[in-house]
């Protein structure tokens, strides 16, 4: 890399950073020689899957590693001073004063028993040597700047009195308030909803432009990278394998890992229905010494020399480096081979199938009532679901999207009779089964895979013991696992393998409908692709219908035939997935699509910034008129007083809005 | 097992390889080994006591009163010339019997009542927990003293009294474990397969409470040993001349200045047993719950 080039402008330069964690089971080499430099005002993203060492690297930069972690080598130069040789008191001055941090979970990084004022003001007083009154004024100004309404009053709020998005804004205000040269943000938007995430990213982007603060953004979300970062570094097994301008790296990736990762993500319109690339194998065990390139075992282009020596980063374009012996990484043929088979068959023609409904719900609603022990207190009613009617036909997938609190998981629970609806009816032909979000908690840790998959058969007494054992073996092969996995416990499986077992279990009773509630959101990008491919294949092979619930719009678009967009416990738009995504009619659908980052950096640059304001109203206090009226850009008097109903205006499409058409 | 296709409820999920693995893990745990290092020699002595060249526990010897510890009387003798070591070993037998019986009884009642309260909730829960909370309001030693004064003295009443005071704690523990498990996703998963309540209880909930319960039981055993000693010390437990660690200590208390060994040495044995049981409970916890290891 070219250190000398921009020495004057350089805020941070890292050389050969190595971090190790000494655990009971051996030394984990989390960071294996990372070097990079950042200029003033630069927005740089570090991407990688879990275990790639990205967070360990970021924590090493400010020497905030937790116990067994230790930086064993490297220099981190911040404005001419090496952080690695500083004393603890010098370091304390640097943290906060020159480097600000924003972490993933604002609830745990803010002190729950201190008011925002007490957490913000003292650091400002110390770092900027201001008196209390001035520091308080500065704090209020920053809160205002990060978009906290009524900042002068909200500064006296406790963290738990704020929403997740607001808390993250407070964290950002705190990080910026001491005017640092550099901000390190570790997955700052991962815990937030899409619309709030878009607001935060936009805020970070404008603030860095205004203040000239450089920002290091650590994330696993490639879409966010293309939206936010000018430069991107891709990490794999503790090393940067590709670094360069985001446009170049995403537009013309040179490292096989970057190339496969980018093809493992469902893209919007142009991606169509081509199968997602699956990266074979697993990341290497970081406790072992890695000989040669760390990616060689999973790379179709690997040669002999890849096993002999690790390729260094070398230039592939203007400030675009990649660590691969091949000048262009994988060729098109290898990538196509990783898609395994040819493109998926075109989806069955919606009109050609007999109109055979497998699942139908009628005006479904669910209200949770919390009574009080005092008889004169009014019971609190949470209206989680308010009159939802859905229909799923045989062999089709209905995608349900919406932000947290919109009632999509409640729909799933009602469909599976985990909860009883307050009003409305559900008709299901055959049985419905479920795939849960978190594959680790949906299994009894004391049961082996064998017993987990066989449990639904055992409960319902299907067939003889031998029949069941045979069925279990068929099922596990069907989800792409070797029967030898049957002997294992869930804790001995990876996240993707667990989710496969969950799918096998859901299939055991030959269901007609499988309800999948965020089945891929706990998984890494490359594993996610495998599960999505698996679900698509099963749908085609077995003719099962799916209800696919997710907040990830590109995945839902890829997998669904029909789509229902939910807001505050109601369906606000319903129609064929491709049409809804191409031409959203309801303002909320449009807002969601605008907020969701896409993978193409140039498209991100061209996109008009029209980010929806505000947050979801509380389901305790639903607006009288249209639920979306509080945030809608087209709101009128009518919307505030009269509730729009779901109306069909074009064939197959329905919206609940006064202003469509 | 019937092959006719009815649901098999109690077929264990192939327990043997796993149980054996867990047991080996327990044995190889460092704290387990420290605990065993203290407890096993004591147990060996207790078992071998009748065959050792010791004076019988109840036998008096007026020519050897209040003798210093020596080769003939390793723990010395008391005011009636009885051998303190042989009495101590007899007392340890009583202590261990009380400790493990109490642990077993509290475990049994605690699991049943706690599971019912936690799993079925509502009225049953409220009824059980009201009683439990009332009992918990009394210090367990006081409760045991009160009960002993009703049911009388001797080993069996002492076991009953201490267990009665211990059960509420087990109920509370088991209830909170069940409540935590009830909301886990794998319970929902089983419910979507139309699992019955019995299935949920015996396949999913109870097996997942065993590890923490065993930990609590081993601590309860240590505690029961101390409570029994306290009761006997106060003259409410095992009645002299029948030896128990508590009443041996009480006997020696009067002569602490002339014959310190009568009280002190049995006291040290109680301490050693209690410590070893705590080490064992740590060993159980660490080998059954991977997160507990630091």
PDB file of C-alpha atoms in Angstrom, chain B residues 36 39 92 114 159 181 197 212 236 238:
ATOM      1  CA  UNK B  36     -12.850 -36.013  46.313  1.00  0.00           C
ATOM      2  CA  UNK B  39     -14.057 -36.552  51.053  1.00  0.00           C
ATOM      3  CA  UNK B  92     -19.727 -38.437  60.331  1.00  0.00           C
ATOM      4  CA  UNK B 114     -41.615 -26.475  41.313  1.00  0.00           C
ATOM      5  CA  UNK B 159     -33.959 -35.384  58.456  1.00  0.00           C
ATOM      6  CA  UNK B 181     -37.347 -22.906  29.724  1.00  0.00           C
ATOM      7  CA  UNK B 197     -47.959 -31.330  27.859  1.00  0.00           C
ATOM      8  CA  UNK B 212     -28.615 -26.822  38.081  1.00  0.00           C
ATOM      9  CA  UNK B 236     -32.309 -30.781  69.770  1.00  0.00           C
ATOM     10  CA  UNK B 238     -29.213 -36.532  67.987  1.00  0.00           C
TER      11      UNK B 238
END
